[in-house]
Short mmCIF file of C-alpha atoms (C1' of nucleotides) in Angstrom, two decimals:
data_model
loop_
_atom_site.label_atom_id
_atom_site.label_comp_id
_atom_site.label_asym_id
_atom_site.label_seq_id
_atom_site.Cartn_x
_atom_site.Cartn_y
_atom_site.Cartn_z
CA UNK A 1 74.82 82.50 99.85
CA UNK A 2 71.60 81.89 101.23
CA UNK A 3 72.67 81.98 104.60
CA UNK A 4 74.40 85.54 103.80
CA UNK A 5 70.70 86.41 102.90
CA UNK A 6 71.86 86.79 98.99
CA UNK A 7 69.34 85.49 96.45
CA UNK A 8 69.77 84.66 92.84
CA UNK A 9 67.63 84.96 89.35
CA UNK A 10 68.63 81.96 87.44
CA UNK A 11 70.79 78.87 87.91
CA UNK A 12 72.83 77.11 89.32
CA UNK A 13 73.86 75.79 85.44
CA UNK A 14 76.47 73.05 85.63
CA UNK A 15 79.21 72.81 82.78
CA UNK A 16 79.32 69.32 83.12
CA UNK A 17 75.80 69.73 81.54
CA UNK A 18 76.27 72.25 78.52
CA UNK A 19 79.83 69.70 77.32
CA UNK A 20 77.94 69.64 73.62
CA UNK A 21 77.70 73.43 73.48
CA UNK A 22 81.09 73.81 74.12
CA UNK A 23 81.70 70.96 71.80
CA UNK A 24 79.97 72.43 69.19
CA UNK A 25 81.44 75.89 69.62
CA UNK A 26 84.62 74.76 69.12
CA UNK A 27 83.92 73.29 65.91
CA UNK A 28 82.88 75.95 64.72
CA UNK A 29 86.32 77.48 65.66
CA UNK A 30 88.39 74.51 64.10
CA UNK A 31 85.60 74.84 60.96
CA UNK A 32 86.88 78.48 60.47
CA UNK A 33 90.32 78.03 60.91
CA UNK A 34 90.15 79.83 64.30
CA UNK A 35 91.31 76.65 66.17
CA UNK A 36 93.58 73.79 65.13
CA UNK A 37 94.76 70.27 66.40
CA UNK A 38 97.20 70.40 68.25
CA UNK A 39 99.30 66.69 68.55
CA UNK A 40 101.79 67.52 71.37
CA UNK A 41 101.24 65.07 74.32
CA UNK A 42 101.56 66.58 77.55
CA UNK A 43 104.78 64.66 78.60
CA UNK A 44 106.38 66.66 75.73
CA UNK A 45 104.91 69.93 76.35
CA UNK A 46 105.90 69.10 80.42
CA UNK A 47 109.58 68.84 78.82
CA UNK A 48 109.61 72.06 76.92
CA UNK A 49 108.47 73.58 79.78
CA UNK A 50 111.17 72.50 81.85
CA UNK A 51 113.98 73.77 79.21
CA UNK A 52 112.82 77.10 78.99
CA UNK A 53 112.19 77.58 82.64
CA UNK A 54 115.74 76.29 82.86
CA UNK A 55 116.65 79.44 80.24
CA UNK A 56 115.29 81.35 82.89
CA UNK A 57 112.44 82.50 79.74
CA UNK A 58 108.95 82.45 80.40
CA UNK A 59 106.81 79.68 78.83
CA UNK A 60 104.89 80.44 75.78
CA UNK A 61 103.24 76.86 73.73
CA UNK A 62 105.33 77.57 70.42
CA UNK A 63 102.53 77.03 67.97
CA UNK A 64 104.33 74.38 66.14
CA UNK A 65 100.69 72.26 65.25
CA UNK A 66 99.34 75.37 64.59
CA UNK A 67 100.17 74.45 60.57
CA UNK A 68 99.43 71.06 60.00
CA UNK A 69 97.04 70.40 57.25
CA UNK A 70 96.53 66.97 57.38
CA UNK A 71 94.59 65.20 60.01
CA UNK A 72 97.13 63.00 61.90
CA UNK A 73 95.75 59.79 62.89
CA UNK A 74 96.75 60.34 67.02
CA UNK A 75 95.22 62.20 70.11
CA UNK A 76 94.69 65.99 69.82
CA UNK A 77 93.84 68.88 71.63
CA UNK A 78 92.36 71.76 70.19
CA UNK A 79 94.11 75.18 70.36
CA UNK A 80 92.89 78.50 69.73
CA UNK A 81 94.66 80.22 67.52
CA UNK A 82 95.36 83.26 69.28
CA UNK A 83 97.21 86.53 67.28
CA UNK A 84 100.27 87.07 67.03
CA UNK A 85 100.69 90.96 66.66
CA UNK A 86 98.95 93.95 68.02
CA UNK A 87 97.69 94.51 71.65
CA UNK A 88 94.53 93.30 73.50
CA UNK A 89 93.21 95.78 75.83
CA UNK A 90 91.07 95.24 78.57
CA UNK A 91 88.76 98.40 79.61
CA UNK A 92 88.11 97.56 82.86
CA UNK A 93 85.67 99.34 85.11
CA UNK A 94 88.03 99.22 88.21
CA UNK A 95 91.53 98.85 86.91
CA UNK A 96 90.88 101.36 83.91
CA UNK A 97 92.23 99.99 80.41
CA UNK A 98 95.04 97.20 80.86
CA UNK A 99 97.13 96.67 77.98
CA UNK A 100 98.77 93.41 76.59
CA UNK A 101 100.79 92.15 74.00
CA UNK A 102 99.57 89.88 71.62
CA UNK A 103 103.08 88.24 71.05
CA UNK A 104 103.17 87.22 74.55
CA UNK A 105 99.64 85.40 74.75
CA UNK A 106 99.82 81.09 73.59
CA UNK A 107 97.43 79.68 71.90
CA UNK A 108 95.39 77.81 75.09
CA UNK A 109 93.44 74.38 74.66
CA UNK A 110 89.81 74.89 74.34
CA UNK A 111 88.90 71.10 74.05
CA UNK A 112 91.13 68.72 75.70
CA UNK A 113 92.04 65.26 74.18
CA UNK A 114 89.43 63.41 75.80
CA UNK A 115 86.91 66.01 74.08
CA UNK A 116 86.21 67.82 77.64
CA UNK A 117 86.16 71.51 76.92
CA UNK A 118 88.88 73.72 79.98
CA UNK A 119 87.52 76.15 81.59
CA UNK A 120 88.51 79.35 79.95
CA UNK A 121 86.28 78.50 77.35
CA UNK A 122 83.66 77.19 78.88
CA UNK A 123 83.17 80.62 80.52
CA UNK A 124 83.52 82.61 77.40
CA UNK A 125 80.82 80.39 75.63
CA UNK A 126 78.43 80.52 78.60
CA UNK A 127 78.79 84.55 78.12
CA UNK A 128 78.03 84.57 74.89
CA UNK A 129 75.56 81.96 74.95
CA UNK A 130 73.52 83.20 77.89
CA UNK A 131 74.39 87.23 76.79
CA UNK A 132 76.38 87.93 79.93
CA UNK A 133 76.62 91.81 79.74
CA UNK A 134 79.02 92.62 83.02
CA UNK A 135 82.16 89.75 84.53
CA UNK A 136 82.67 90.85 88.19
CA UNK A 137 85.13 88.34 89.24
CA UNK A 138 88.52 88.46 91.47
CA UNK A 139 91.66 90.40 90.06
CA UNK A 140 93.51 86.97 89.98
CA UNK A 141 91.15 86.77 86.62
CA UNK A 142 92.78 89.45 84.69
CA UNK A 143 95.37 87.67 83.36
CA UNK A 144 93.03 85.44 81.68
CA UNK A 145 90.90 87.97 80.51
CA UNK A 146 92.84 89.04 77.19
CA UNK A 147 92.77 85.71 75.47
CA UNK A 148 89.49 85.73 76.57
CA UNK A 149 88.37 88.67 74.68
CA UNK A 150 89.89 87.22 71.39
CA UNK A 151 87.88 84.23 71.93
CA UNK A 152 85.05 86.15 71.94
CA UNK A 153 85.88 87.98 68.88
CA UNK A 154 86.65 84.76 67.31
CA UNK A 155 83.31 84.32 68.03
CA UNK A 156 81.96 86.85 66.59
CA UNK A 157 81.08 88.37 69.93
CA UNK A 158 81.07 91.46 71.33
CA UNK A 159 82.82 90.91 74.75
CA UNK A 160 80.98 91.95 78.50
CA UNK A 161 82.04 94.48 80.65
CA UNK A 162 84.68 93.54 83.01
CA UNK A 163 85.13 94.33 86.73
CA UNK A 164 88.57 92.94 88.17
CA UNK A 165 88.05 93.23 91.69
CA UNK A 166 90.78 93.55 94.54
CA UNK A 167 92.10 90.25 96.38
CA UNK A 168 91.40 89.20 99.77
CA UNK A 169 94.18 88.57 101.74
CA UNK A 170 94.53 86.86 104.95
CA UNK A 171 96.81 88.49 107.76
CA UNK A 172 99.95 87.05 106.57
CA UNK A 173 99.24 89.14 103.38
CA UNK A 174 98.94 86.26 100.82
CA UNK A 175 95.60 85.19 99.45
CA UNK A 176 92.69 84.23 101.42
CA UNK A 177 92.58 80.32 100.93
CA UNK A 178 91.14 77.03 101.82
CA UNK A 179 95.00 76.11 103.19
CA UNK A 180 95.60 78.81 106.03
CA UNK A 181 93.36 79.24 108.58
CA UNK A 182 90.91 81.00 105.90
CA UNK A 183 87.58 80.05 107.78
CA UNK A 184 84.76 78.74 105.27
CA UNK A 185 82.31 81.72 105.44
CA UNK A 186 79.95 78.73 106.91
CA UNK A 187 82.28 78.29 109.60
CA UNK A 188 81.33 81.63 110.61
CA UNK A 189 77.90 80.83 111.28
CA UNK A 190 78.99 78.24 113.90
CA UNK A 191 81.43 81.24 115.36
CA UNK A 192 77.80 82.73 115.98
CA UNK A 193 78.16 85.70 113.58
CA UNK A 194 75.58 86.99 111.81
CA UNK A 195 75.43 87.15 108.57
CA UNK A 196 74.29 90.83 107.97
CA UNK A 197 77.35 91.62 109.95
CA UNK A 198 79.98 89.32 107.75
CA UNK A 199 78.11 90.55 104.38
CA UNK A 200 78.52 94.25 105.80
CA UNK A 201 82.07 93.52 106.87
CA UNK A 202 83.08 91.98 103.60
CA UNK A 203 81.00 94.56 101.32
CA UNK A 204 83.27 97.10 103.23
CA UNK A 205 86.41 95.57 102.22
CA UNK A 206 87.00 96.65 99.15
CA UNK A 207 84.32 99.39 98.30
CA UNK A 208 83.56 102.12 100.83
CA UNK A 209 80.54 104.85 100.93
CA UNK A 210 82.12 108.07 102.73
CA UNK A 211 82.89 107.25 106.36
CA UNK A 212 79.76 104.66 106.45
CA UNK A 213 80.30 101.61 108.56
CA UNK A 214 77.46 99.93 108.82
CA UNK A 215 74.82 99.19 106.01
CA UNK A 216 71.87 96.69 105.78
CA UNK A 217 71.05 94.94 102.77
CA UNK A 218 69.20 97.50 101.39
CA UNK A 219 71.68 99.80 101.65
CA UNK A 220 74.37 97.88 99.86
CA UNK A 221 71.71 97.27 96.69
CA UNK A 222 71.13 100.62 96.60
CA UNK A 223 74.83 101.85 97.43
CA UNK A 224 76.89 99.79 95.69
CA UNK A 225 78.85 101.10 92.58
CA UNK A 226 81.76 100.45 91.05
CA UNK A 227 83.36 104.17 91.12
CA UNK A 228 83.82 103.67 95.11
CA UNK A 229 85.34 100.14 94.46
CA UNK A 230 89.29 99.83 95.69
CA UNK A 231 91.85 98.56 93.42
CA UNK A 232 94.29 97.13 96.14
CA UNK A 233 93.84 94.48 98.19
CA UNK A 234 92.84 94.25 101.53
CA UNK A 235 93.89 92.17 104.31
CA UNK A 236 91.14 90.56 106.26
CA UNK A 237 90.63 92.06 110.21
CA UNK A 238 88.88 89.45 112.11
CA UNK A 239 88.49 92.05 114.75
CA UNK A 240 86.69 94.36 112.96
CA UNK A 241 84.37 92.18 111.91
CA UNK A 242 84.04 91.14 115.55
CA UNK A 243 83.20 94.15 116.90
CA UNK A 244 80.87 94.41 113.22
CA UNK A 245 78.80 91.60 114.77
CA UNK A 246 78.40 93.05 118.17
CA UNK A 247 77.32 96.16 116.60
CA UNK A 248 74.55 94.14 114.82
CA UNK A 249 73.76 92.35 118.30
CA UNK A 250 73.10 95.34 120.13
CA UNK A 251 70.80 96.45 117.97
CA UNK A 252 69.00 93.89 116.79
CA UNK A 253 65.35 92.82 118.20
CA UNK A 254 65.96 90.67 121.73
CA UNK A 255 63.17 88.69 119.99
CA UNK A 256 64.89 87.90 116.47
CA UNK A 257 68.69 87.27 118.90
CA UNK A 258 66.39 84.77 120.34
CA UNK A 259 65.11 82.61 117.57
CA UNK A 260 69.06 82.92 116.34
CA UNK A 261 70.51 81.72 119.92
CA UNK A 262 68.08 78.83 120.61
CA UNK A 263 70.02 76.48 118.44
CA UNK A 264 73.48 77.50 120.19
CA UNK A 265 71.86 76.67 123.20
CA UNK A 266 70.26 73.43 121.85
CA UNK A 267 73.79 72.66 120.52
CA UNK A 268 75.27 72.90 124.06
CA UNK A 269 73.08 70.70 125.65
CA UNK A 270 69.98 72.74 126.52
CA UNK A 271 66.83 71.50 126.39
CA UNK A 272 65.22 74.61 124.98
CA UNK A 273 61.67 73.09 124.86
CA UNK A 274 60.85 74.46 128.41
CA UNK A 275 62.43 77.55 128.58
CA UNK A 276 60.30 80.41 128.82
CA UNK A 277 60.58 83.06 126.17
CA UNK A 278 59.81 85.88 127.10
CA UNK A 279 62.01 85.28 130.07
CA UNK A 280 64.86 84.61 127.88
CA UNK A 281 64.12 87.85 125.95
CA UNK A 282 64.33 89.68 129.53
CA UNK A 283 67.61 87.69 129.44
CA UNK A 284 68.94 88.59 126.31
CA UNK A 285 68.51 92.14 127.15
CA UNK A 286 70.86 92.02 129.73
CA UNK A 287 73.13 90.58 127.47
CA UNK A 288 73.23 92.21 124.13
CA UNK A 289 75.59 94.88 124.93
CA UNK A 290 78.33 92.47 126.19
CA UNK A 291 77.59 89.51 124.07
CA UNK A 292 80.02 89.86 120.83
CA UNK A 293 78.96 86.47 119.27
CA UNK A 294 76.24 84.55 119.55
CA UNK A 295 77.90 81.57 120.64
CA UNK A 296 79.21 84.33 123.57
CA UNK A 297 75.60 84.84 124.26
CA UNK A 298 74.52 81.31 124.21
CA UNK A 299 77.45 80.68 127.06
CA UNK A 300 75.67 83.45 129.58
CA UNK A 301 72.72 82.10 129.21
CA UNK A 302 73.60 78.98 130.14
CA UNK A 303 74.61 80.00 133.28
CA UNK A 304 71.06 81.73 134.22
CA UNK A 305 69.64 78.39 133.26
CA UNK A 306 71.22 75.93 134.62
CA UNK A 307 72.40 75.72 138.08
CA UNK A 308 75.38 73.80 138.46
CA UNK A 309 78.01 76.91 136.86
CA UNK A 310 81.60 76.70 138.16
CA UNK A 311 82.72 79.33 140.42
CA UNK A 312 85.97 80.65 139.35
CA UNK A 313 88.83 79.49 141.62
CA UNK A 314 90.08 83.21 141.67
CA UNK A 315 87.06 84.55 142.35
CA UNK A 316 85.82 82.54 144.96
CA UNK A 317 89.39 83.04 146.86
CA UNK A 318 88.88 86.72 146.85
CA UNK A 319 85.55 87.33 147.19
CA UNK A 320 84.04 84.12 149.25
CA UNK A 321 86.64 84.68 151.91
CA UNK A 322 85.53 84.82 155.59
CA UNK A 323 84.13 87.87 155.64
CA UNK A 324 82.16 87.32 152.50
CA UNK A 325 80.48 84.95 153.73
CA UNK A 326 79.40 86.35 156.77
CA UNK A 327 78.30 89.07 154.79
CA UNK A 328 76.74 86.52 152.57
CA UNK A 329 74.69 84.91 155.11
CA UNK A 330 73.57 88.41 156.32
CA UNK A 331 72.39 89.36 152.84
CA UNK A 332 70.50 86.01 151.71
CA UNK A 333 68.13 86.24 155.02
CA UNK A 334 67.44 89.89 153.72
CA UNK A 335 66.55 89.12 150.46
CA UNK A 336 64.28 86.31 151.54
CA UNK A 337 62.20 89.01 153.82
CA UNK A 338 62.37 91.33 150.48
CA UNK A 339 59.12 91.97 149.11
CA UNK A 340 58.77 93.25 146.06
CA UNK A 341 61.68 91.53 144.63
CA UNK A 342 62.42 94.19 141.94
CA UNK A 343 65.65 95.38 140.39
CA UNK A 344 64.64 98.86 141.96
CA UNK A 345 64.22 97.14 145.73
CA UNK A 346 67.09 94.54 145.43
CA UNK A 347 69.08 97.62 144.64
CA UNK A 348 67.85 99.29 147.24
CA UNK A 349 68.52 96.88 149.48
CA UNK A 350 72.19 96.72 148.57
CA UNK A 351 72.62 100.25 149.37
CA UNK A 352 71.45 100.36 152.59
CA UNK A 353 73.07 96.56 153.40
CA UNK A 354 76.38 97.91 152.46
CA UNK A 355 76.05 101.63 154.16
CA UNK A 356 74.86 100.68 157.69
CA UNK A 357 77.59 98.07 157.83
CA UNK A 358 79.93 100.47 156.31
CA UNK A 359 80.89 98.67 153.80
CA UNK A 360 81.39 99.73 150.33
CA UNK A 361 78.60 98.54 147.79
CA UNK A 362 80.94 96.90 145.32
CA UNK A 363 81.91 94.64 148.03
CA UNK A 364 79.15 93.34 148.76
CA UNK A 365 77.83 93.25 144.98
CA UNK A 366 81.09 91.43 144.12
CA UNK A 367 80.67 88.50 146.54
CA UNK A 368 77.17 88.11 145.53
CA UNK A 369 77.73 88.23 142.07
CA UNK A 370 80.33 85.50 142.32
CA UNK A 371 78.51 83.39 144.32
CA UNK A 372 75.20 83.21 141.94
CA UNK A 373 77.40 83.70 138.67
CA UNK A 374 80.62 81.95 139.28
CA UNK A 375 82.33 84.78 137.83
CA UNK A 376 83.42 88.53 139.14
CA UNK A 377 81.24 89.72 135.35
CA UNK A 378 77.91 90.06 134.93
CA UNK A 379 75.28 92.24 133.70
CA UNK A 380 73.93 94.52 136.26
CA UNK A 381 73.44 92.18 139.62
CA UNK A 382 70.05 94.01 140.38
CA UNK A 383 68.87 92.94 137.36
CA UNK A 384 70.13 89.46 137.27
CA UNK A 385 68.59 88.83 140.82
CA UNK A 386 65.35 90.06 139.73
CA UNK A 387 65.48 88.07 136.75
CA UNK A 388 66.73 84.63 138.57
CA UNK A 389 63.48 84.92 141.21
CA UNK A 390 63.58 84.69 144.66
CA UNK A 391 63.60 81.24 144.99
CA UNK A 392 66.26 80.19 142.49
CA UNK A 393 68.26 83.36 143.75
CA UNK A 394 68.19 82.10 147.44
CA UNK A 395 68.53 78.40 146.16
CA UNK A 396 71.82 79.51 144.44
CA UNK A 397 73.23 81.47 147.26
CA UNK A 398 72.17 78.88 149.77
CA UNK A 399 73.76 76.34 147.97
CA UNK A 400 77.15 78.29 147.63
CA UNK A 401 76.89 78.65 151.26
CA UNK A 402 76.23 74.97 151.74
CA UNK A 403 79.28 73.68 150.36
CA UNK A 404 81.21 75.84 152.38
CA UNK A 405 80.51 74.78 155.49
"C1'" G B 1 112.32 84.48 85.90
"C1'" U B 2 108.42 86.79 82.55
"C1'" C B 3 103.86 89.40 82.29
"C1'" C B 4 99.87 91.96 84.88
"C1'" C B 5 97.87 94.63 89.04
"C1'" C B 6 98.53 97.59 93.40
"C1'" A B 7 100.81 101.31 97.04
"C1'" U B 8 97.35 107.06 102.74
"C1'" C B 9 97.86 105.34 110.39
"C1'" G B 10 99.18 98.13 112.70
"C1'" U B 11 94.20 97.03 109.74
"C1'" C B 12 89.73 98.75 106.60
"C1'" U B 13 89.35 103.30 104.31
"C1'" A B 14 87.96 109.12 103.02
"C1'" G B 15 90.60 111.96 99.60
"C1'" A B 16 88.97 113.51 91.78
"C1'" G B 17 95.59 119.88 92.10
"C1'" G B 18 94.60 124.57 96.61
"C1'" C B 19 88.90 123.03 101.45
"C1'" C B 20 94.73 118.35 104.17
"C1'" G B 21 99.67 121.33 109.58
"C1'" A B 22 95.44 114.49 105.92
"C1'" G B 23 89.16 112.88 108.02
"C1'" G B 24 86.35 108.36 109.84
"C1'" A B 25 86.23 103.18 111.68
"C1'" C B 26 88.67 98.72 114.08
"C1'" A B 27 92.68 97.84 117.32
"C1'" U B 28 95.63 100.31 121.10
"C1'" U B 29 96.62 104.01 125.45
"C1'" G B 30 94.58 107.41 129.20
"C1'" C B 31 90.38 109.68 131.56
"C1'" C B 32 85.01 109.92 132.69
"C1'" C B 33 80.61 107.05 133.88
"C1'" U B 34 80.07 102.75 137.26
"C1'" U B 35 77.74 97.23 141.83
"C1'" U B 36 81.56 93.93 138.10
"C1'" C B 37 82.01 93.26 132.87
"C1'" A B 38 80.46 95.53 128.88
"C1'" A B 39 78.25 99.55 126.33
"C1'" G B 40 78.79 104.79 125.92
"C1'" G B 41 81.40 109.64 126.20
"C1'" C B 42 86.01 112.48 125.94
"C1'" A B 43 91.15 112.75 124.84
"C1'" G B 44 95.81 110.61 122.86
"C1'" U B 45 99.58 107.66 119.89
"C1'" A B 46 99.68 106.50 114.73
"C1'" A B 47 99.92 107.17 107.67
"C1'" C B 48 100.39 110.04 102.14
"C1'" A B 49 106.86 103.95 100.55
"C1'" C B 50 111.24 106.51 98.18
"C1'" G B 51 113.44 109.58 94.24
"C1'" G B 52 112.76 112.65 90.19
"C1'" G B 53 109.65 115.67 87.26
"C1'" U B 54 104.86 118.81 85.67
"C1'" U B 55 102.59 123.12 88.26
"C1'" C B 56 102.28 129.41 91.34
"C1'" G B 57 100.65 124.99 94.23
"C1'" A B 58 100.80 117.53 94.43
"C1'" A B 59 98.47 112.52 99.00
"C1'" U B 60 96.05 113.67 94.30
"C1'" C B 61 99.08 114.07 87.39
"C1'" C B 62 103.74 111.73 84.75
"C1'" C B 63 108.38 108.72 85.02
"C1'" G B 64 111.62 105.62 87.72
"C1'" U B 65 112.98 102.73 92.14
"C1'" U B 66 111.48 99.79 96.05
"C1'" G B 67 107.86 96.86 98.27
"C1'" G B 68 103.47 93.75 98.11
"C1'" G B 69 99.96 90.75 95.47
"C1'" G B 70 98.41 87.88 91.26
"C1'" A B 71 98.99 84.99 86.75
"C1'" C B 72 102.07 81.99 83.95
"C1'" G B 73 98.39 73.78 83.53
"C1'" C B 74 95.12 68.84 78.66
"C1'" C B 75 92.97 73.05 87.27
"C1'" A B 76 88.90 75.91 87.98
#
RNA sequence: GUCCCCAUCGUCUAGAGGCCGAGGACAUUGCCCUUUCAAGGCAGUAACACGGGUUCGAAUCCCGUUGGGGACGCCA
């Protein structure tokens, strides 16, 4: 969460922490005759189970303990006693009211036999404990959510607001999870996104603000409501969120993409203590518009600063070829003359190189590019050669040349 | 299986009975720009799941069907 930028006002609180609250709470149930010992062991409870599911009926705890008066001198659960008539009904700020049948809903174990309290009533205790006034949780909740409410009438409590929000769902169409392929929203981070652009991405799955794409923080704090919330679910679009993230990247502050890169560099190797800032910012201009990840980003620039890049096989075969190279050798006793070296006079340069040989410019461009990129992509080549220096420029081209011969 | 939720382009969505011969975004296709790759611009393909109602009029309301998801633990 931190990462993601989001902050919180109190907590964490650990359950493991608050057991004698719970404790107490549900002696106060079993006190009032809201909850009861229950003596079925799990084994036969696992059986019962089995025989109904072999019915083809849906499992329901039959209550049986739910009248013994006598304390029975063996392990116990306690059970809340849940009702047996009537409906429960949920009025839910997304889903609208959600009815359900009391005769369908078992009594559930609040304290387990080794006096741990489960988790549905941990939750409802903390609510009512702390005075939790709105539940936003996931839609997989719902179900839970009507025993829940008679616990907290049982408890003389007024229950929160709920807010069953939609699923997640990966792109096979079954919920986002640990198991497939569902990426760890840290993981991300290491992708090199940026985490306005997966909080914007994910805020937008789900809830929408007219034909808005793109909000910052702000905007989502101030934005976000619960009429424009979904109530289906949506399947997760790693593309979108791609081209999310290279929205953020070209707009962001070459400065700020700095401070962010430097540890993708470091990470690859890069001894980032010598490099030159404000040259990398000059850099990172170049690259924002193509760069759709940091980690992208992080991979050009290691090419500009170290000089031992690969030259792609293909490349080199099509663009290093005879006459490239004589064309080569022309052009790197031109540039040394060249003074100023400037994107405006390299580029100058190139134009009048390539139209008094009668050449086309691209040709030219393209061999040169390869030979002090490795590859036939680049930002502009003026630029790159203006940003590289004379000396490393000619060094690079020189060296290309070198191993050919 | 039972219960619950959901249903507009491949995906995220706009849409609150007439403004919808359905809008935007991602992806995709073509064109333009161009020293490459991007970025950007322009254009295109592409959806109201189906069937019944209600209404002068339905993507919007109701019912059913189908499809998808979720929940059915002494897990959280």
């Amino acid at each position: 969460m931190k990462w993601l930028g989001l902050d919180w006002d109190e907590g964490p609180f650990r359950q493991t922490e608050r057991f004698d609250i719970y404790r107490a709470y549900g002696e106060k149930l079993l006190s009032e005759g809201k909850a009861y010992r229950c003596y079925c062991t799990p084994e036969e409870l696992e059986i019962r189970r089995q025989e109904t599911i072999e019915q083809g009926k849906s499992y329901k705890y039959d209550g049986r303990c739910r009248d013994i008066k006598d304390q029975i001198d063996k392990p116990f659960v306690l059970r809340f006693k849940m009702k047996q008539t009537g409906t429960t009904i949920i009025n839910d700020l997304i889903k609208g009211p959600v009815h359900y049948d009391n005769s369908q809903l078992d009594d559930l174990i609040i304290i387990r036999s080794d006096n741990t309290p489960t988790y549905n009533f941990c939750v409802v205790v903390d609510d009512v404990d702390m005075k939790i006034t709105h539940v936003i949780r996931g839609d997989d909740h719902l179900n839970n959510t009507p025993k829940q409410i008679q616990i907290y009438q049982a408890l003389g409590w007024t229950s929160p607001q709920f807010a069953h929000l939609p699923m997640i769902l990966g792109s096979d169409k079954t919920r986002l999870s640990k198991r497939h392929g569902a990426t760890s929203v840290i993981a991300y981070k290491d992708l090199g996104y940026l985490p306005e652009a997966l909080l914007n991405y994910l805020a937008r799955l789900g809830w929408s603000h007219g034909d808005q794409e793109i909000f910052s923080l702000q905007e989502l704090i101030e934005l976000f409501n619960f009429e424009n919330l979904g109530k289906s679910a949506a399947i997760f679009n790693p593309e979108k969120l791609l081209w999310l993230n290279s929205q953020y990247i070209m707009k962001m502050r070459p400065e700020d993409i700095a401070l962010r890169v430097i540890p993708f560099l470091k990470n690859d190797g890069i001894n980032t203590d010598n490099i030159d800032i404000k040259w990398l910012v000059r850099l990172i201009i170049l690259l924002q518009e193509r760069a759709k990840t940091l980690l992208e980003m992080s991979k050009s620039i290691k090419i500009y600063i170290e000089d031992n890049y690969q030259i792609d096989e293909k490349a080199r075969q099509k663009f290093l070829n005879p006459q490239g190279i004589a064309n080569l050798t022309e052009m790197v006793q031109e540039l040394d003359k060249l003074l100023p070296f400037t994107a405006e006079s390299i580029g100058s340069l190139f134009k009048e190189f390539s139209e008094t040989r009668g050449i086309k410019l691209k040709d030219i461009a393209q061999t040169v590019r390869v030979a002090l990129t490795g590859s036939t992509a680049s930002p502009g080549l003026f630029e790159i050669i203006e940003l590289l220096g004379k000396e490393r420029t000619l060094k690079r081209l020189k060296s290309v040349l070198g191993g050919i011969f």
